[in-house]
Tab-separated table of C-alpha atoms and ligand atoms in Angstrom:
chain	number	residue	atom	x	y	z
A	263	MET	CA	95.141	121.680	75.087
A	264	ASN	CA	98.775	119.607	76.306
A	265	ILE	CA	99.322	117.751	79.404
A	266	PHE	CA	100.638	120.514	80.886
A	267	GLU	CA	97.431	122.665	81.125
A	268	LEU	CA	95.539	119.570	81.515
A	269	LYS	CA	97.716	118.730	84.423
A	270	THR	CA	96.779	122.257	85.968
A	271	ASP	CA	92.803	122.418	85.342
A	272	LEU	CA	92.080	118.537	85.653
A	273	ASP	CA	90.370	117.957	89.568
A	274	SER	CA	91.919	114.657	90.017
A	275	SER	CA	90.164	114.560	93.500
A	276	GLN	CA	86.949	113.859	90.816
A	277	VAL	CA	88.836	111.166	88.577
A	278	GLY	CA	89.361	109.515	91.984
A	279	HIS	CA	86.037	109.243	92.478
A	280	GLU	CA	84.870	108.237	88.966
A	281	MET	CA	87.986	105.627	89.034
A	282	TYR	CA	86.774	104.287	92.503
A	283	ALA	CA	83.054	103.631	90.787
A	284	LEU	CA	84.227	101.480	87.548
A	285	MET	CA	86.266	99.647	90.564
A	286	GLU	CA	83.042	99.120	92.218
A	287	GLU	CA	82.007	97.568	88.863
A	288	LEU	CA	84.561	95.492	88.356
A	289	TYR	CA	84.977	94.301	91.687
A	290	PRO	CA	82.398	91.224	91.143
A	291	LEU	CA	83.244	89.930	88.498
A	292	CYS	CA	85.230	86.341	88.359
A	293	ARG	CA	88.558	86.863	86.411
A	294	SER	CA	91.272	84.480	86.406
A	295	ILE	CA	93.679	84.497	83.639
A	296	THR	CA	91.288	83.560	80.870
A	297	GLY	CA	87.739	83.125	80.336
A	298	ASN	CA	84.355	85.606	79.983
A	299	GLY	CA	85.358	86.973	83.464
A	300	VAL	CA	88.163	89.132	81.250
A	301	ARG	CA	85.922	89.498	78.055
A	302	GLU	CA	83.313	91.365	80.453
A	303	SER	CA	85.976	93.184	82.516
A	304	LEU	CA	87.396	94.394	79.026
A	305	ALA	CA	83.662	95.290	78.125
A	306	LEU	CA	83.556	97.707	81.867
A	307	VAL	CA	86.398	99.395	80.488
A	308	GLN	CA	85.595	99.643	76.908
A	309	ARG	CA	82.750	101.918	78.482
A	310	HIS	CA	85.631	104.416	78.622
A	311	ILE	CA	88.079	103.919	75.872
A	312	PRO	CA	88.084	101.984	72.397
A	313	LEU	CA	89.987	99.466	73.492
A	314	GLU	CA	90.826	96.665	70.913
A	315	ILE	CA	90.189	93.614	72.718
A	316	HIS	CA	92.597	90.405	71.304
A	317	GLU	CA	92.195	86.646	70.874
A	318	VAL	CA	95.218	84.022	71.200
A	319	PRO	CA	93.809	80.731	70.716
A	320	SER	CA	95.090	77.951	73.562
A	321	GLY	CA	97.917	75.900	72.789
A	322	THR	CA	99.402	79.377	70.894
A	323	LYS	CA	103.435	78.789	71.592
A	324	VAL	CA	104.507	82.146	73.182
A	325	PHE	CA	108.735	81.410	73.775
A	326	ASP	CA	109.116	78.762	76.607
A	327	TRP	CA	104.968	79.034	77.533
A	328	THR	CA	102.312	77.330	75.880
A	329	VAL	CA	98.657	79.911	76.184
A	330	PRO	CA	96.708	77.200	78.295
A	331	ASN	CA	92.980	76.460	77.802
A	332	GLU	CA	90.385	78.795	78.801
A	333	TRP	CA	88.491	78.018	82.142
A	334	ASN	CA	84.760	79.263	82.943
A	335	ILE	CA	82.866	78.857	86.055
A	336	ARG	CA	79.330	78.869	86.434
A	337	ASP	CA	78.691	78.000	90.345
A	338	ALA	CA	80.284	75.830	93.361
A	339	TYR	CA	79.536	75.579	96.351
A	340	ILE	CA	79.793	72.805	99.295
A	341	LYS	CA	77.113	71.844	101.209
A	342	ASN	CA	76.580	69.870	104.782
A	343	SER	CA	74.400	66.258	105.280
A	344	LYS	CA	71.631	68.453	105.945
A	345	GLY	CA	72.216	69.821	102.190
A	346	GLU	CA	72.987	73.515	103.575
A	347	LYS	CA	75.569	75.864	101.515
A	348	ILE	CA	78.214	76.145	103.944
A	349	ILE	CA	80.446	77.791	101.245
A	350	ASP	CA	78.919	79.550	98.283
A	351	PHE	CA	81.166	81.198	95.183
A	352	GLN	CA	78.043	82.686	94.531
A	353	LYS	CA	78.893	85.383	97.886
A	354	SER	CA	82.577	85.154	97.146
A	355	ASN	CA	84.200	84.129	94.115
A	356	LEU	CA	87.489	84.098	96.041
A	357	HIS	CA	86.089	80.874	97.668
A	358	VAL	CA	87.188	78.671	94.469
A	359	VAL	CA	90.822	78.341	93.587
A	360	SER	CA	91.253	80.410	90.121
A	361	TYR	CA	91.466	77.413	87.225
A	362	SER	CA	89.943	74.652	89.665
A	363	ILE	CA	88.803	71.471	87.315
A	364	PRO	CA	85.343	70.498	87.571
A	365	VAL	CA	83.962	68.488	90.550
A	366	HIS	CA	81.022	66.870	92.134
A	367	LYS	CA	81.332	64.278	94.459
A	368	LYS	CA	80.472	63.809	98.375
A	369	LEU	CA	83.393	63.513	100.681
A	370	SER	CA	84.130	63.443	103.980
A	371	LEU	CA	85.610	65.854	106.600
A	372	ARG	CA	89.278	64.204	106.313
A	373	GLU	CA	89.396	64.088	102.886
A	374	LEU	CA	87.657	67.467	101.823
A	375	THR	CA	90.583	69.057	104.225
A	376	LYS	CA	93.154	68.156	101.443
A	377	HIS	CA	91.605	70.922	99.217
A	378	LEU	CA	90.441	73.862	101.669
A	379	HIS	CA	92.991	76.672	102.138
A	380	THR	CA	92.764	79.187	105.288
A	381	LEU	CA	95.319	81.663	106.588
A	382	PRO	CA	95.457	81.056	110.258
A	383	GLY	CA	97.339	83.936	111.613
A	384	ARG	CA	94.188	85.986	110.028
A	385	PRO	CA	91.395	83.961	110.435
A	386	ASP	CA	88.473	86.040	109.476
A	387	TRP	CA	89.847	86.592	105.876
A	388	VAL	CA	89.350	84.355	102.882
A	389	PRO	CA	92.547	83.729	100.874
A	390	TYR	CA	92.891	84.243	97.301
A	391	ARG	CA	94.521	81.118	95.640
A	392	THR	CA	95.439	79.480	91.989
A	393	SER	CA	96.190	76.658	90.388
A	394	TYR	CA	96.374	77.526	87.068
A	395	TYR	CA	99.259	74.823	85.759
A	396	VAL	CA	98.873	72.146	87.244
A	397	GLU	CA	94.867	70.375	87.234
A	398	ASN	CA	93.511	70.755	90.562
A	399	TRP	CA	90.510	72.035	92.276
A	400	GLY	CA	90.187	73.731	95.692
A	401	PHE	CA	88.130	75.775	98.134
A	402	CYS	CA	89.446	78.863	100.284
A	403	LEU	CA	87.523	80.140	103.490
A	404	SER	CA	88.657	81.693	106.353
A	405	HIS	CA	90.216	80.367	108.994
A	406	THR	CA	87.376	80.405	111.749
A	407	GLN	CA	85.026	78.843	109.781
A	408	PHE	CA	87.349	76.791	108.840
A	409	LEU	CA	87.348	75.877	113.119
A	410	GLY	CA	83.586	75.332	113.290
A	411	LEU	CA	83.240	72.260	110.487
A	412	GLN	CA	81.973	69.607	112.101
A	413	ASP	CA	82.864	65.688	111.140
A	414	ASP	CA	80.564	65.549	108.357
A	415	GLU	CA	79.564	64.412	104.753
A	416	TYR	CA	80.166	66.763	102.628
A	417	GLU	CA	78.829	67.448	98.910
A	418	VAL	CA	81.285	69.337	97.205
A	419	CYS	CA	80.532	70.952	93.326
A	420	ILE	CA	82.411	73.036	90.874
A	421	ASP	CA	80.525	73.810	87.775
A	422	SER	CA	83.795	74.174	85.818
A	423	ARG	CA	85.393	74.355	82.536
A	424	LEU	CA	88.890	74.000	81.545
A	425	GLU	CA	88.883	73.663	77.762
A	426	GLU	CA	90.393	75.260	74.440
A	427	GLY	CA	89.833	78.596	74.147
A	428	HIS	CA	91.275	81.615	73.932
A	429	LEU	CA	93.690	83.959	76.150
A	430	THR	CA	92.311	87.502	75.668
A	431	TYR	CA	93.879	90.710	76.521
A	432	GLY	CA	93.157	94.036	75.825
A	433	GLU	CA	95.184	96.845	74.616
A	434	TYR	CA	94.492	101.026	73.017
A	435	TYR	CA	97.069	102.389	71.402
A	436	LEU	CA	97.214	106.067	71.135
A	437	LYS	CA	99.124	107.937	68.147
A	438	GLY	CA	101.202	111.102	69.124
A	439	LYS	CA	103.901	113.396	66.795
A	440	LEU	CA	106.504	110.243	67.106
A	441	ASN	CA	106.668	106.512	66.619
A	442	ASP	CA	108.541	106.358	69.955
A	443	GLU	CA	106.110	104.516	72.711
A	444	VAL	CA	105.431	105.048	76.405
A	445	LEU	CA	103.908	101.732	77.465
A	446	ILE	CA	101.982	101.197	80.186
A	447	THR	CA	100.667	97.918	81.476
A	448	SER	CA	98.516	96.389	84.130
A	449	ASN	CA	96.964	93.017	85.157
A	450	ILE	CA	93.664	91.826	84.782
A	451	CYS	CA	93.561	88.559	86.159
A	452	HIS	CA	92.480	89.092	89.686
A	453	PRO	CA	89.041	88.185	90.885
A	454	SER	CA	87.273	90.448	93.612
A	455	LEU	CA	90.500	92.369	94.745
A	456	CYS	CA	91.104	95.706	94.621
A	457	ASN	CA	93.979	97.216	95.330
A	458	ASP	CA	95.716	94.242	93.137
A	459	THR	CA	95.121	95.036	90.792
A	460	LEU	CA	91.927	96.370	90.006
A	461	SER	CA	93.466	99.581	91.129
A	462	SER	CA	95.742	100.279	88.427
A	463	VAL	CA	93.189	98.525	85.313
A	464	VAL	CA	90.848	101.751	86.508
A	465	LEU	CA	94.638	104.019	86.482
A	466	LEU	CA	94.934	103.047	83.153
A	467	THR	CA	91.889	103.396	81.275
A	468	PHE	CA	91.628	106.605	83.070
A	469	LEU	CA	95.356	108.052	82.329
A	470	ALA	CA	93.833	106.183	78.700
A	471	LYS	CA	90.899	108.583	78.367
A	472	HIS	CA	92.598	111.962	79.526
A	473	LEU	CA	95.269	111.138	77.414
A	474	ARG	CA	93.481	111.131	74.617
A	475	SER	CA	91.709	114.738	74.012
A	476	LEU	CA	96.085	115.475	74.154
A	477	GLY	CA	98.340	116.672	71.519
A	478	LEU	CA	100.950	114.215	72.095
A	479	ARG	CA	104.437	114.203	71.537
A	480	TYR	CA	105.186	110.588	72.175
A	481	SER	CA	102.607	107.726	71.166
A	482	TYR	CA	100.933	105.907	73.888
A	483	ARG	CA	100.121	102.212	74.804
A	484	PHE	CA	97.947	101.185	77.282
A	485	LEU	CA	98.303	96.842	77.726
A	486	PHE	CA	95.420	95.071	79.787
A	487	THR	CA	96.444	91.598	80.185
A	488	PRO	CA	96.525	88.449	82.480
A	489	ALA	CA	99.729	87.952	84.288
A	490	THR	CA	103.099	86.424	83.484
A	491	ILE	CA	101.544	84.583	80.735
A	492	GLY	CA	99.781	88.010	79.292
A	493	PRO	CA	103.445	89.878	78.731
A	494	ILE	CA	104.590	86.898	77.501
A	495	THR	CA	101.950	86.631	74.841
A	496	TRP	CA	102.150	90.196	73.619
A	497	LEU	CA	106.131	90.434	73.974
A	498	CYS	CA	105.877	87.415	71.546
A	499	LEU	CA	103.491	88.403	68.923
A	500	ASN	CA	104.864	92.208	68.854
A	501	GLU	CA	108.720	91.817	69.135
A	502	ALA	CA	109.379	93.375	66.411
A	503	ARG	CA	107.468	96.902	67.680
A	504	VAL	CA	109.251	95.943	70.997
A	505	SER	CA	112.329	98.856	70.009
A	506	ASN	CA	109.659	101.621	69.981
A	507	ILE	CA	109.240	101.496	73.612
A	508	LYS	CA	111.557	104.289	75.031
A	509	HIS	CA	109.748	104.539	78.359
A	510	ALA	CA	107.558	102.069	80.216
A	511	LEU	CA	105.233	101.731	83.226
A	512	SER	CA	104.082	98.228	84.906
A	513	ALA	CA	101.121	99.788	87.370
A	514	ALA	CA	100.207	97.667	89.752
A	515	CYS	CA	98.508	98.326	93.855
A	516	VAL	CA	97.947	102.312	93.101
A	517	GLY	CA	94.776	102.847	95.456
A	518	ASP	CA	95.838	101.663	99.433
A	519	PRO	CA	96.499	104.637	101.827
A	520	GLY	CA	100.434	103.713	101.851
A	521	LYS	CA	103.137	106.334	100.608
A	522	SER	CA	104.401	105.607	96.817
A	523	THR	CA	106.658	103.695	95.742
A	524	TYR	CA	108.917	103.414	92.858
A	525	LYS	CA	110.804	100.255	91.320
A	526	LYS	CA	113.514	101.061	88.785
A	527	SER	CA	114.172	99.663	85.760
A	528	ARG	CA	116.455	97.249	85.415
A	529	ARG	CA	118.620	99.763	83.680
A	530	GLY	CA	118.323	101.421	86.918
A	531	ASP	CA	119.222	105.170	85.139
A	532	ALA	CA	116.558	105.270	82.211
A	533	GLU	CA	114.475	108.434	81.746
A	534	ILE	CA	111.561	106.557	82.937
A	535	ASP	CA	113.300	106.271	86.657
A	536	ARG	CA	114.696	110.400	86.693
A	537	ALA	CA	111.438	111.304	85.943
A	538	VAL	CA	109.740	109.084	88.482
A	539	SER	CA	112.051	110.228	90.906
A	540	HIS	CA	111.754	113.814	89.944
A	541	VAL	CA	107.816	113.753	90.692
A	542	LEU	CA	108.609	112.311	93.909
A	543	LYS	CA	110.763	113.959	95.284
A	544	HIS	CA	108.747	117.312	94.335
A	545	SER	CA	105.710	115.580	95.543
A	546	GLY	CA	106.011	117.021	98.634
A	547	LYS	CA	104.853	114.233	100.370
A	548	ASP	CA	106.749	110.629	101.640
A	549	TYR	CA	108.274	107.656	98.957
A	550	GLU	CA	110.311	105.541	98.224
A	551	VAL	CA	112.442	104.032	95.965
A	552	TRP	CA	113.807	101.049	95.324
A	553	ASP	CA	116.393	99.431	92.989
A	554	PHE	CA	115.133	96.795	90.483
A	555	VAL	CA	114.545	93.273	91.555
A	556	PRO	CA	113.106	90.409	88.828
A	557	TYR	CA	109.849	89.473	90.578
A	558	GLY	CA	106.562	91.649	90.397
A	559	TYR	CA	104.604	92.529	87.489
A	560	ASP	CA	105.402	92.711	83.873
A	561	GLU	CA	108.548	93.731	84.553
A	562	ARG	CA	109.776	90.550	85.103
A	563	GLN	CA	109.181	90.007	81.490
A	564	PHE	CA	109.460	93.282	79.606
A	565	SER	CA	113.050	92.973	81.511
A	566	SER	CA	114.487	89.662	80.466
A	567	PRO	CA	117.483	90.581	79.059
A	568	GLY	CA	115.949	89.612	75.608
A	569	PHE	CA	114.215	92.889	75.620
A	570	ASN	CA	115.606	95.184	78.592
A	571	VAL	CA	112.787	97.426	77.988
A	572	ALA	CA	112.935	100.376	80.460
A	573	MET	CA	110.588	99.287	82.657
A	574	GLY	CA	109.805	100.970	86.225
A	575	SER	CA	107.072	100.137	88.400
A	576	LEU	CA	104.797	102.658	90.293
A	577	MET	CA	102.962	101.722	93.016
A	578	ARG	CA	101.932	102.661	96.359
A	579	THR	CA	102.516	99.373	99.015
A	580	PRO	CA	103.914	96.983	97.080
A	581	ASP	CA	102.755	93.250	97.225
A	582	SER	CA	104.984	91.623	99.443
A	583	LEU	CA	105.057	94.599	102.117
A	584	SER	CA	100.648	94.777	102.360
A	585	VAL	CA	99.537	92.749	104.679
A	586	GLU	CA	96.115	92.132	103.095
A	587	HIS	CA	98.168	90.704	99.268
A	588	HIS	CA	95.643	88.235	98.054
A	589	THR	CA	93.306	87.658	100.496
A	590	SER	CA	89.682	89.404	100.911
A	591	ALA	CA	90.602	92.497	103.124
A	592	ASP	CA	92.052	93.815	99.998
A	593	ASN	CA	89.048	94.838	98.774
A	594	LEU	CA	86.734	98.039	98.471
A	595	GLU	CA	87.283	100.018	101.773
A	596	LEU	CA	91.034	99.140	101.248
A	597	VAL	CA	91.402	100.869	98.000
A	598	GLN	CA	89.739	104.863	98.360
A	599	PRO	CA	89.292	107.125	95.290
A	600	GLU	CA	91.831	109.458	97.282
A	601	TYR	CA	94.691	107.224	96.879
A	602	LEU	CA	93.370	106.554	93.662
A	603	ALA	CA	93.250	110.045	92.616
A	604	ASP	CA	97.532	110.883	94.321
A	605	SER	CA	98.196	108.140	91.828
A	606	PHE	CA	96.552	109.320	88.824
A	607	SER	CA	97.773	112.261	89.533
A	608	LYS	CA	101.396	111.290	89.735
A	609	TYR	CA	101.244	109.340	86.759
A	610	LEU	CA	100.314	112.416	84.919
A	611	GLN	CA	103.283	114.279	86.329
A	612	VAL	CA	105.492	111.435	84.839
A	613	ILE	CA	104.203	111.883	81.336
A	614	ALA	CA	104.486	115.209	81.954
A	615	VAL	CA	107.789	115.200	82.399
A	616	LEU	CA	108.586	112.582	79.486
A	617	GLU	CA	106.426	114.928	77.201
A	618	GLY	CA	108.387	118.161	78.602
A	619	ASN	CA	111.385	117.002	78.021
A	620	THR	CA	113.326	118.197	75.037
A	621	LYS	CA	116.174	120.532	74.388
A	622	TYR	CA	116.399	123.685	73.486
A	623	LEU	CA	118.790	126.597	72.347
A	624	ASN	CA	119.590	129.693	73.571
A	625	LYS	CA	119.649	132.143	70.870
A	626	ASN	CA	121.288	134.904	72.376
A	627	PRO	CA	124.350	132.633	73.572
A	628	LYS	CA	126.986	135.487	74.508
A	629	CYS	CA	126.539	136.837	77.419
A	630	GLU	CA	123.279	137.313	79.123
A	631	PRO	CA	120.270	139.341	77.790
A	632	GLN	CA	118.721	141.570	78.798
A	633	LEU	CA	115.687	140.333	80.905
A	634	GLY	CA	114.174	143.321	82.203
A	635	LYS	CA	114.358	145.440	78.612
A	636	ARG	CA	111.607	142.129	77.378
A	637	GLY	CA	110.138	142.755	80.696
A	638	ILE	CA	110.340	139.055	81.573
A	639	TYR	CA	113.142	139.280	84.943
A	640	ARG	CA	110.977	138.460	87.792
A	641	ALA	CA	107.913	137.562	85.589
A	642	LEU	CA	108.240	134.048	87.027
A	643	GLY	CA	107.799	131.869	89.793
A	644	GLY	CA	104.218	133.410	92.220
A	645	PRO	CA	105.092	134.240	95.524
A	646	HIS	CA	108.648	132.528	94.501
A	647	VAL	CA	110.433	134.998	92.593
A	648	ARG	CA	114.069	134.322	93.216
A	649	ASN	CA	113.748	131.062	91.802
A	650	GLY	CA	111.104	131.871	89.080
A	651	GLU	CA	114.591	133.859	87.972
A	652	LEU	CA	117.102	131.150	88.735
A	653	ALA	CA	114.957	129.088	86.637
A	654	MET	CA	115.419	131.348	83.755
A	655	PHE	CA	119.543	131.707	84.443
A	656	TRP	CA	119.372	127.733	84.325
A	657	VAL	CA	117.781	127.394	81.065
A	658	LEU	CA	119.608	129.756	79.353
A	659	ASN	CA	122.757	128.787	80.673
A	660	LEU	CA	122.473	125.128	80.121
A	661	SER	CA	121.123	124.943	76.354
A	662	ASP	CA	123.669	124.612	74.545
A	663	GLY	CA	121.814	121.753	72.272
A	664	GLU	CA	123.235	118.968	75.215
A	665	HIS	CA	121.000	119.326	78.271
A	666	ALA	CA	117.070	118.644	78.485
A	667	LEU	CA	114.683	120.147	80.454
A	668	LEU	CA	114.879	117.209	83.320
A	669	ASP	CA	118.979	117.647	83.114
A	670	ILE	CA	118.674	120.980	83.990
A	671	ALA	CA	115.600	120.567	87.052
A	672	GLU	CA	118.050	117.979	88.205
A	673	LYS	CA	120.878	120.022	88.583
A	674	SER	CA	118.934	122.855	89.818
A	675	GLY	CA	117.050	121.754	92.474
A	676	LEU	CA	114.399	122.985	90.574
A	677	SER	CA	110.968	121.137	89.328
A	678	LEU	CA	110.507	120.645	85.569
A	679	ASP	CA	107.336	122.791	86.011
A	680	LEU	CA	109.200	125.840	86.918
A	681	ILE	CA	112.084	125.037	84.488
A	682	LYS	CA	109.849	124.466	81.664
A	683	ASP	CA	108.043	127.941	82.057
A	684	ALA	CA	111.435	129.495	82.323
A	685	ALA	CA	111.524	127.555	78.822
A	686	ASP	CA	108.025	128.502	77.866
A	687	ILE	CA	108.578	132.406	78.718
A	688	LEU	CA	112.245	132.646	76.984
A	689	SER	CA	111.073	131.027	73.845
A	690	ALA	CA	108.071	133.043	73.688
A	691	HIS	CA	110.588	136.526	73.242
A	692	ASP	CA	112.863	134.566	70.926
A	693	LEU	CA	115.606	133.926	73.112
A	694	LEU	CA	115.702	129.729	73.162
A	695	GLN	CA	114.479	127.463	70.173
A	696	GLU	CA	113.344	124.281	70.581
A	697	CYS	CA	115.497	121.557	68.929
A	698	GLY	CA	114.445	119.467	65.862
A	699	ARG	CA	111.587	122.757	65.225
A	700	GLU	CA	111.334	124.921	62.039
A	701	GLN	CA	111.861	128.580	63.088
A	702	HIS	CA	112.469	131.385	60.634
A	703	ARG	CA	113.252	129.088	58.103
A	704	ARG	CA	116.155	127.366	59.978
A	705	ALA	CA	116.318	124.512	61.448
A	706	VAL	CA	118.144	123.977	64.683
A	707	SER	CA	120.513	121.325	65.087
A	708	CYS	CA	120.928	120.505	68.492
A	709	ASP	CA	123.913	117.318	68.047
A	710	GLY	CA	126.521	120.407	68.327
A	711	GLY	CA	126.877	121.497	64.738
B	918	ZN	ZN1	98.288	88.746	92.573
């Protein structure tokens, strides 16, 4: 099976439910930028794809950064003077500031308040906070609960360990015909938060799972790393491989009800930018395309000037516009199977555009070939026969070895699917030949030769 058949045959709504089921399993685990929560999460992904797990020791220098100590947590709580647990890590891992150092002591409400985080504007939600690179400790709770705290002596306990260990990340490489790669990345460091970024973890897992069985032109690399330090570590350890990456997407926030939003690569006019814009334009749904900005997810590192990888970010509601972002409201209710399915389907279509964007040569370039006598005039286009006919004329006219199929789709305003179907029919009738493909013992050169 190829990507075009898969795209037509696959029931993406079923895939959306499978993605959601994996997200439900991942949701309760306490992930951070290092630690056992990341390992357990990657082990769940491994049940679907043969992910390679990498362990990079604490203290490893990676460009201007150092791999931090590993953080693990067993339990945490705040008890009042009656011994009642008023905050319990076992109920939600968002209650503890990620990377909190161990603490066990009694203190007054005034002293405790310095270590409490709330969201006064969203009084029923619990915020998500981290302190990766400054040693500190803290708890997060709803503002409503905070306002109800009595003047009392509180016992705080964070049973955590911050010590030499490893940074863990997952990588899956799928070899295609070419060494040229398509890279798709997701962060895996957030605890019980769904859209940011469990939605992209399950997206990558199921994309990889379905691409595995296909014959592909490009090679594909899927990376599951912690934010910032993860891509920096990967880039430092794999610098020699970066030139193979031709197209890249940083996936995040792909499961909420909002419209699709694409943030272009730093280059702005890369093939990946054109491929995603094409898919969104022909999706029949509302969408937005943004110019590059140097913040966000892994594009911050891959798009740094020393690498300038063509990496865009295909999301739904970007974190900067999401009210639920980094709060307990980014949960299993916000993300739904239908939105995961829609994102999955769009990513698959983008991959199909990249796979299908090859050049052809018209083998009958002097005047139009007579399509009628070959039985292919008006053979294409279903209810829109006229478009099918137009697609064939566009493909015949622009298959001069200069224009690839996406160029033809953009110039004609037709979808790449239709242009590709036209190229397939014309090739089957020996009117067209794909560049670089040996046929009739004669290699066709498409470099104007
Ligand atoms: Zn985040």
